[in-house]
Each structure stands twice: as C-alpha cells, then as structure tokens.
Coordinates of C-alpha atoms in Angstrom, one line a residue:
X1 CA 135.2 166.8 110.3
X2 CA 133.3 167.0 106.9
X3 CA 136.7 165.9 105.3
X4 CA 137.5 163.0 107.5
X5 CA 134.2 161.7 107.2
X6 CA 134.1 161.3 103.6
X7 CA 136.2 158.5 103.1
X8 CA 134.4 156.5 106.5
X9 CA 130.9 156.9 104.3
X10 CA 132.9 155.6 101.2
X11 CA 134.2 152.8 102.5
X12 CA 131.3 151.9 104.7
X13 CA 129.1 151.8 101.5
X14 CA 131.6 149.5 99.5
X15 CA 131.4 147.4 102.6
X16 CA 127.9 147.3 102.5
X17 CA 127.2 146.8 99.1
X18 CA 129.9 143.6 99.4
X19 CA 128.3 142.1 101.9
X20 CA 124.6 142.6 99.9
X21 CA 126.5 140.7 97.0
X22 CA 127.7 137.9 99.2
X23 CA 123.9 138.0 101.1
X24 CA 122.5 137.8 97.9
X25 CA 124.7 134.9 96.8
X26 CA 124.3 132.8 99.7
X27 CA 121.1 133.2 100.0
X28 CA 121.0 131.8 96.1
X29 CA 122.6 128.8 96.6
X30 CA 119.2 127.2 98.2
X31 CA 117.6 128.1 94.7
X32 CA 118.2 126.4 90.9
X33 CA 122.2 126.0 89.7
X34 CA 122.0 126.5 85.5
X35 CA 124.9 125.2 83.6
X36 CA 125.0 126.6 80.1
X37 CA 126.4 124.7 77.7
X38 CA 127.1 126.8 74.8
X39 CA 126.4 123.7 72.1
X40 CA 123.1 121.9 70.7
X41 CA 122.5 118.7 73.3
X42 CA 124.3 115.6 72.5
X43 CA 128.0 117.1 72.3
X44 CA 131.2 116.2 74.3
X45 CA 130.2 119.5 76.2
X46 CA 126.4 118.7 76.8
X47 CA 128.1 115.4 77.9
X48 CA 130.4 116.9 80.1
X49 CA 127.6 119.1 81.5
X50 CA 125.4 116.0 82.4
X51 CA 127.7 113.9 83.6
X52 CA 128.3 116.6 86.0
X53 CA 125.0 118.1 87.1
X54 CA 123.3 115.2 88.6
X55 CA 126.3 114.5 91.5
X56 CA 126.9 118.0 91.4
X57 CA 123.1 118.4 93.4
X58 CA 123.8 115.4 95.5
X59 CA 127.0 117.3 96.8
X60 CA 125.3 120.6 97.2
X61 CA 121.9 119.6 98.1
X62 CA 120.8 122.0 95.5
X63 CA 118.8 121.3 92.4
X64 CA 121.1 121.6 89.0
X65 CA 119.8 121.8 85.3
X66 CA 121.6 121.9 82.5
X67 CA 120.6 125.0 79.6
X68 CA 121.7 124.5 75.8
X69 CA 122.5 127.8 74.5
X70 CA 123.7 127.1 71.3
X71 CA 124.7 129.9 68.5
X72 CA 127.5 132.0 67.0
X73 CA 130.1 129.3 67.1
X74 CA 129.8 129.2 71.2
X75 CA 129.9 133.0 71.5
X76 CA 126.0 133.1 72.5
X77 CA 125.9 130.8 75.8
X78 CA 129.3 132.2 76.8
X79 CA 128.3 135.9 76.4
X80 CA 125.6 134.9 78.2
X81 CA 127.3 133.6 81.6
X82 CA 130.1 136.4 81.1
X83 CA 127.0 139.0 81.9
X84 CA 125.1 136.8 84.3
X85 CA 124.2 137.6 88.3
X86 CA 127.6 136.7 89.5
X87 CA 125.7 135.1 92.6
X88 CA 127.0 131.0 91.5
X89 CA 123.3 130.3 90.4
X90 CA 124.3 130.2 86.7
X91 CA 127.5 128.6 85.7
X92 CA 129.5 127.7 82.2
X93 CA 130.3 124.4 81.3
X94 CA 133.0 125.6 78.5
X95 CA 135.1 123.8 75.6
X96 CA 138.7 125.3 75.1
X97 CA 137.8 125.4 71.1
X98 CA 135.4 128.4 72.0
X99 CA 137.1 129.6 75.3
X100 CA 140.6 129.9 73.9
X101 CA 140.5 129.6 70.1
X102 CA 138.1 131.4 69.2
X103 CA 139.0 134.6 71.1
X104 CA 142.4 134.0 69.1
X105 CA 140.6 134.4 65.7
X106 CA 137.7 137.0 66.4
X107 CA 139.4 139.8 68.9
X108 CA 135.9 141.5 69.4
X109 CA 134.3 138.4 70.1
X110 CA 132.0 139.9 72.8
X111 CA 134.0 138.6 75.8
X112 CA 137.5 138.3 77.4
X113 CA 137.9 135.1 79.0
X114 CA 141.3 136.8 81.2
X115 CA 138.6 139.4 82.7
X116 CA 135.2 138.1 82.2
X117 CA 135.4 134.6 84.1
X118 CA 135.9 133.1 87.4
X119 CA 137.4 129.2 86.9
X120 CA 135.8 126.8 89.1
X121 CA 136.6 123.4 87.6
X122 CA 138.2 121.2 85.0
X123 CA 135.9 118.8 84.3
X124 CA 137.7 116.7 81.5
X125 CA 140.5 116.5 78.9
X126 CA 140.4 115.4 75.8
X127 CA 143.4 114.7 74.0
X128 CA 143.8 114.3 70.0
X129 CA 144.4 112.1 67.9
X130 CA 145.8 112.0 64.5
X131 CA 144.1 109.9 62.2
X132 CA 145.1 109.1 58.6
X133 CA 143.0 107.6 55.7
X134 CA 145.2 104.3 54.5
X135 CA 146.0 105.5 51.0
X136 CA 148.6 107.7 52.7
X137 CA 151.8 105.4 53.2
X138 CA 152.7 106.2 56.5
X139 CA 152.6 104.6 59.5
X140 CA 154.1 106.7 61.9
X141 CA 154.9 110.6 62.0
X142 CA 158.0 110.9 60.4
X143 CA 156.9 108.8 57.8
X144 CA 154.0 111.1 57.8
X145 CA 156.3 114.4 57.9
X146 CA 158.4 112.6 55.3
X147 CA 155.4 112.2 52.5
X148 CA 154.1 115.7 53.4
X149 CA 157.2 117.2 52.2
X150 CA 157.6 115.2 49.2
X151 CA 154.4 115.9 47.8
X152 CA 153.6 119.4 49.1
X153 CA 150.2 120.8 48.4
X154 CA 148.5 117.1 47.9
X155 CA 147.8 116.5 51.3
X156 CA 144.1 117.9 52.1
X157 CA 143.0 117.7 56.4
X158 CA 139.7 118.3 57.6
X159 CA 138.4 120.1 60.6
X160 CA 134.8 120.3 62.0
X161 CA 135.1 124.4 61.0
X162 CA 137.6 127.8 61.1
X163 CA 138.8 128.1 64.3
X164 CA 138.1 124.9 65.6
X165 CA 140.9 122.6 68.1
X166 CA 141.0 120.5 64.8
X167 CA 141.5 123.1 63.0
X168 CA 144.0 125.2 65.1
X169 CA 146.3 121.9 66.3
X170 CA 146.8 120.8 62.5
X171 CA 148.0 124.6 61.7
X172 CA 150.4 124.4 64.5
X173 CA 151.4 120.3 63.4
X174 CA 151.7 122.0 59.8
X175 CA 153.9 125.1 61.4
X176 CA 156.0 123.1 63.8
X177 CA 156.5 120.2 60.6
X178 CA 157.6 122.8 57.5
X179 CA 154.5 120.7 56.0
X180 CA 151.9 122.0 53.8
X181 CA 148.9 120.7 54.0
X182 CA 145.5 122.4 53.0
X183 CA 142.9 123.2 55.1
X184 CA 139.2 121.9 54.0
X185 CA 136.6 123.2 56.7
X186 CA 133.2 121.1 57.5
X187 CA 130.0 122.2 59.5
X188 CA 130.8 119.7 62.2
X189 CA 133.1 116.4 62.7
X190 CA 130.7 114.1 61.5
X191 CA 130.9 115.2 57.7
X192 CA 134.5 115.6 58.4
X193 CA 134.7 112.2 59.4
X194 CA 133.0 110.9 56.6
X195 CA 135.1 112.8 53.8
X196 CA 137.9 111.2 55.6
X197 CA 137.1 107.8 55.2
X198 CA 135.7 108.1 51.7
X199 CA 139.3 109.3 51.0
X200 CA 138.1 113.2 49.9
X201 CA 141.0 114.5 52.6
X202 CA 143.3 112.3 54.2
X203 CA 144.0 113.4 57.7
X204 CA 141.9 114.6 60.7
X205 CA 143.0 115.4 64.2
X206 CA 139.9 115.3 66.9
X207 CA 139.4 113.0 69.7
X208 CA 139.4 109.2 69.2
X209 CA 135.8 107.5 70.2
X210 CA 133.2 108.5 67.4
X211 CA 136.7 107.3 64.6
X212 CA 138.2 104.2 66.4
X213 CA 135.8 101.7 65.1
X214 CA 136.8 102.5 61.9
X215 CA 140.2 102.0 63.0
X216 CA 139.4 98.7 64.3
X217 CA 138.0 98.3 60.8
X218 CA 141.5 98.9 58.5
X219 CA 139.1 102.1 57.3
X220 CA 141.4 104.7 58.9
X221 CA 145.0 104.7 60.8
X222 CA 145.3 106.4 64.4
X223 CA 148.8 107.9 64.0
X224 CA 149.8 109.3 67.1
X225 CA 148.1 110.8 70.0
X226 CA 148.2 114.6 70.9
X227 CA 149.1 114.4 74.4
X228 CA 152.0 114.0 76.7
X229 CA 150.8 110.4 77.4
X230 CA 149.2 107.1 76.0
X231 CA 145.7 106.9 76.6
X232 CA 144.0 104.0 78.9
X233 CA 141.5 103.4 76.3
X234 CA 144.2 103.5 73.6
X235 CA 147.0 102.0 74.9
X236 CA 148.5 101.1 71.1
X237 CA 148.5 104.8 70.1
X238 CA 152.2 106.5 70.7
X239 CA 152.0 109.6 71.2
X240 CA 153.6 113.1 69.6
X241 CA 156.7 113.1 72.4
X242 CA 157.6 109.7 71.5
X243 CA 157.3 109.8 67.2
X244 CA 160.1 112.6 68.1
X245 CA 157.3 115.8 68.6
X246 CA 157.9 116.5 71.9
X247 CA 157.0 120.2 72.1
X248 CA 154.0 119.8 70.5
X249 CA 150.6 118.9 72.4
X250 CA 147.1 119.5 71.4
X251 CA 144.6 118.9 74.2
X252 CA 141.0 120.0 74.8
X253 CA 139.2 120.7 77.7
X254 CA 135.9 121.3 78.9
X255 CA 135.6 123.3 82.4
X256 CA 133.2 125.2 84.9
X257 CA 133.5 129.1 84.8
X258 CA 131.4 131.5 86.6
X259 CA 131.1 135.3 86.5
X260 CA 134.0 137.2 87.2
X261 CA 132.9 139.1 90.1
X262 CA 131.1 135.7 92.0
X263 CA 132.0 136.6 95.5
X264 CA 134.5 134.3 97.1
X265 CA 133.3 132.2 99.6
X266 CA 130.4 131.3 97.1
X267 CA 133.2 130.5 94.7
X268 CA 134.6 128.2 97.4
X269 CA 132.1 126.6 97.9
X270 CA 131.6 125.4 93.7
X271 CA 135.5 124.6 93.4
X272 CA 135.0 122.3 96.7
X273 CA 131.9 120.9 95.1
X274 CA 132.4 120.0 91.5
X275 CA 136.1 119.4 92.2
X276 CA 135.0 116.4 94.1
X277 CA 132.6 115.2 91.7
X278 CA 135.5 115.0 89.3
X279 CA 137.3 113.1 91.9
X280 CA 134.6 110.2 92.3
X281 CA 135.3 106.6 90.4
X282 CA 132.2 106.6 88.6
X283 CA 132.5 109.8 86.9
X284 CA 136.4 108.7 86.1
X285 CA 134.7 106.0 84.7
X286 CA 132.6 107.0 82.4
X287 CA 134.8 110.2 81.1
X288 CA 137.1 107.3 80.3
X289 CA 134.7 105.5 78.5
X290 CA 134.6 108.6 76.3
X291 CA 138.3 108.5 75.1
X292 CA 138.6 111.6 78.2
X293 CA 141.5 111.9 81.0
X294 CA 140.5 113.4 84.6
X295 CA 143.2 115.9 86.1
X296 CA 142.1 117.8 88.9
X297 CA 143.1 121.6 88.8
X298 CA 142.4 124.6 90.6
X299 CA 140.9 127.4 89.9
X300 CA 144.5 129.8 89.9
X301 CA 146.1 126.5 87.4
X302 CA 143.1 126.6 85.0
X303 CA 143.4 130.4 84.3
X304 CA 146.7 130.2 83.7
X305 CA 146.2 127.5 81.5
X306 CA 143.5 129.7 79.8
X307 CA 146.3 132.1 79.3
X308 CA 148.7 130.2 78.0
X309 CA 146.5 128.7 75.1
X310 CA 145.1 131.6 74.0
X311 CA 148.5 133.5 73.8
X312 CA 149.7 130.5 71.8
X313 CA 146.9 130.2 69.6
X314 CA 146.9 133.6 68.9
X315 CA 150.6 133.0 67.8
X316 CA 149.3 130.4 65.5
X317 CA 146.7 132.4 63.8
X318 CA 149.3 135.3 63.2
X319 CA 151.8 132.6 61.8
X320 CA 149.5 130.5 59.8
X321 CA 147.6 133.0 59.3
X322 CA 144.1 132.0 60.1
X323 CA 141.3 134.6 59.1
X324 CA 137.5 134.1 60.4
X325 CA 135.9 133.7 56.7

C-alpha cells in the first residue's frame, strides 16, 4: 500500500505545484507587462519595444512599460529576463546581435538562448546593407570582390564593435569572398558611420536609414542589400542573390522571448497578442518607415531560427577566427 502510494503523492504534488504556476500566471496577467530592452533608449530595439507596447495593452487590456536595461554588450537585460518569474509579466524585446552572436563569441556568456527562453514573437527584420565610401571603384559586388583581391590588406570595414551583426556578416562576406579585409571596431554605429564617410575605412554593413541620406548625397554607395529581397523603401538596392551571392544573407531581428518555463496557455495567450500587433497596418507602417520588413513567425519557427544562426555564427567565429578582446 505504502509502495503504491508513493508515486500517487508524487505526481499529485507535481500536479499541484503546475497548476500554482499557471494560477499564479493568470492571475498576473491583470497586473503590469515589463518589456526589457537590453540597450540605452533610443535604439532600433528601444524602437521596436515602443512601437510594440502601447497596442500591445490595447490588445490585452493590460498595462505595458517598457525597462532599459542596458550593460555588458546586452548580456545584463537578457540575464535578467532568462532568471525572471516565468508568469508572462516580464518579457524580452531581443536583437539577434546579442541573442545569437554574442553567445557565438563568449560561450559562458551567462545564458543559453536554446534552454533559457520561451519565443513569443518576431517583431521586425532588418536587413543589411552594404555601403561603400566612393573612393573605392566599384559599383557593384563583383567589382567589389574584384578590387578586394587585387589589393588585399588595403581594404579597412567598420562595425559598431566585436561581435556585432556588422561585424559578424562582413567576416562571413570576407569568408564566403576569399577577400581580406581588416576589421576596425567602433563603440557604436554612429562613429562607425562617420569614419566611413570621412574615408578612414571604406565599407560598413548595417541597416540602411541613419546612412541613406548620405547616399542620396554622392557621400557614400549602397552596394547591395543583405537579404533575399529588395526592400520597399529601397527599391534601387539589388540585393546579394542577384550580384551572384546567393547563399549569403545577413539579416537582423528583434523579437519577444519570455522565460523558459512560462506556462503554456499564458504563453498562448502573448504569441496571440503581440503576433497580431505585428499584423496591424500601422505598425507595418511605421517599421517600414525604419528601413524594417514584417514577417510573422511562430514561436516553434523563431527558435529554430535562433538555432540556426547561432550554429552558423559560431562557424564563423571558429573560421575567421573572432576572439572577444
């Protein structure tokens, strides 16, 4: 009787303490909804976080603030979610640079984004461009490819810092190209930007708003674009496929994650409600505005996206190789 018994208690107990959780959770959802954004305010991620949390509250009938927790290269506002109440009161609003390349240059990094997070939703994607300071003679990517091999060593890129999407997608260009091209590291894109149009390094990839009026200007040349298509708002810019790179596409993102153990109807419940917040005009609009693309996924596509990046940015680092200092 004893024996039998045991494993009724056991499993009665897990029962009960699952149905606390989910209690717990539901019972949350009348209270405050954080979304950390791992970056200072006024970034494409504190943008992506805003544009979300005010509809987000309409859809939920919930009130929703966004939290800058800025520090260690995005490592402090992620850790931060990753060991959260998994109850769907305190969510991430994520960039890929941090979320999948970082991880791929600093292993012990303090969290595993295949264990530690639950995807929600893809908020936006943000597709590179390569841009070129005119003194280079190119104006398209094999004539790029082309110079870069004749003169190897003299072409200098820029990146807003190690381990950043700029600085990870111009490895793998330089990798997948038999270029070389040397890597010159800024505290941010906005130096970067300027060193490129002074002429100090001649080639930056990153997304195309805060650099196309300098396009417009004949101060810099928008090569080619990073993704699999054009882009509305640059409808001039080919992209890699067509100047003959067709296996090579850099893309951010920025997305919602939430603890990993978040209980799954209150997990539902997010997808359904920031997924169709994505799906509304006005923010299509005015991600579009912002150079981004809208593609609804679902939670099971984003994590396998998440895997897939990361196992082929670790590939790059190894290749490149990439070190953290």
């Amino acid at each position: 009787m004893g024996r039998s018994s045991m494993p009724v208690t056991r499993r009665a107990a897990t029962g009960g303490l699952a149905a606390a959780l989910i209690a717990r959770s539901v019972a949350a959802q009348a209270g405050t909804i954080t979304l950390v954004v791992p970056t200072a305010p006024a970034g494409t991620t504190d943008f992506a976080a805003r544009l979300l949390a005010e509809p987000l509250s309409r859809q939920l009938g919930q009130t929703v603030v966004v939290e800058n927790k800025a520090g260690a290269n995005g490592a402090l506002g992620t850790q931060d979610v990753a060991r959260a109440r998994p109850d769907g009161t305190r969510l991430l609003v994520q960039y890929s640079g941090y979320h999948v390349g970082s991880p791929a240059i600093v292993p012990n990094i303090g969290y595993d984004v295949r264990r530690d997070f639950a995807p929600v939703s893809l908020l936006l994607d943000a597709p590179q461009v390569i841009f070129l300071h005119p003194s280079v003679p190119a104006g398209s990517v094999a004539e790029f490819i082309a110079y870069a091999k004749a003169n190897p060593g003299v072409l200098n890129y820029a990146s807003s810092g190690i381990g950043s999407l700029q600085h990870l997608g111009s490895e793998l260009l330089r990798l997948r190209t038999g270029t070389e091209m040397t890597h010159v590291p800024y505290r941010g894109t906005g130096p970067a930007t300027q060193d490129l149009i002074s002429g100090r390094v001649q080639m930056m990839m990153t997304t195309p708003p805060p650099l196309m009026p300098f396009v417009r200007e004949g101060k810099l040349k928008a090569l080619a674009i990073t993704a699999r298509e054009r882009s509305p708002a640059l409808p001039e810019v080919p992209t890699l496929t067509e100047s003959g790179l067709p296996d090579l596409e850099v893309v951010g993102w920025f997305a919602v994650f939430a603890p990993a153990a978040t209980p799954a109807p209150v997990l539902a419940r997010l997808v359904e409600g920031c997924n169709a917040v994505v799906s509304t005009p006005e923010f299509r609009r005015r991600a579009e505005e912002q150079g981004a693309v809208i593609r609804v996924m679902q939670p099971a596509e984003i994590q396998a996206r998440v895997n897939r990046e990361l196992d082929e940015w670790i590939r790059v680092v190894r290749e490149a190789p990439i070190t953290p200092d």
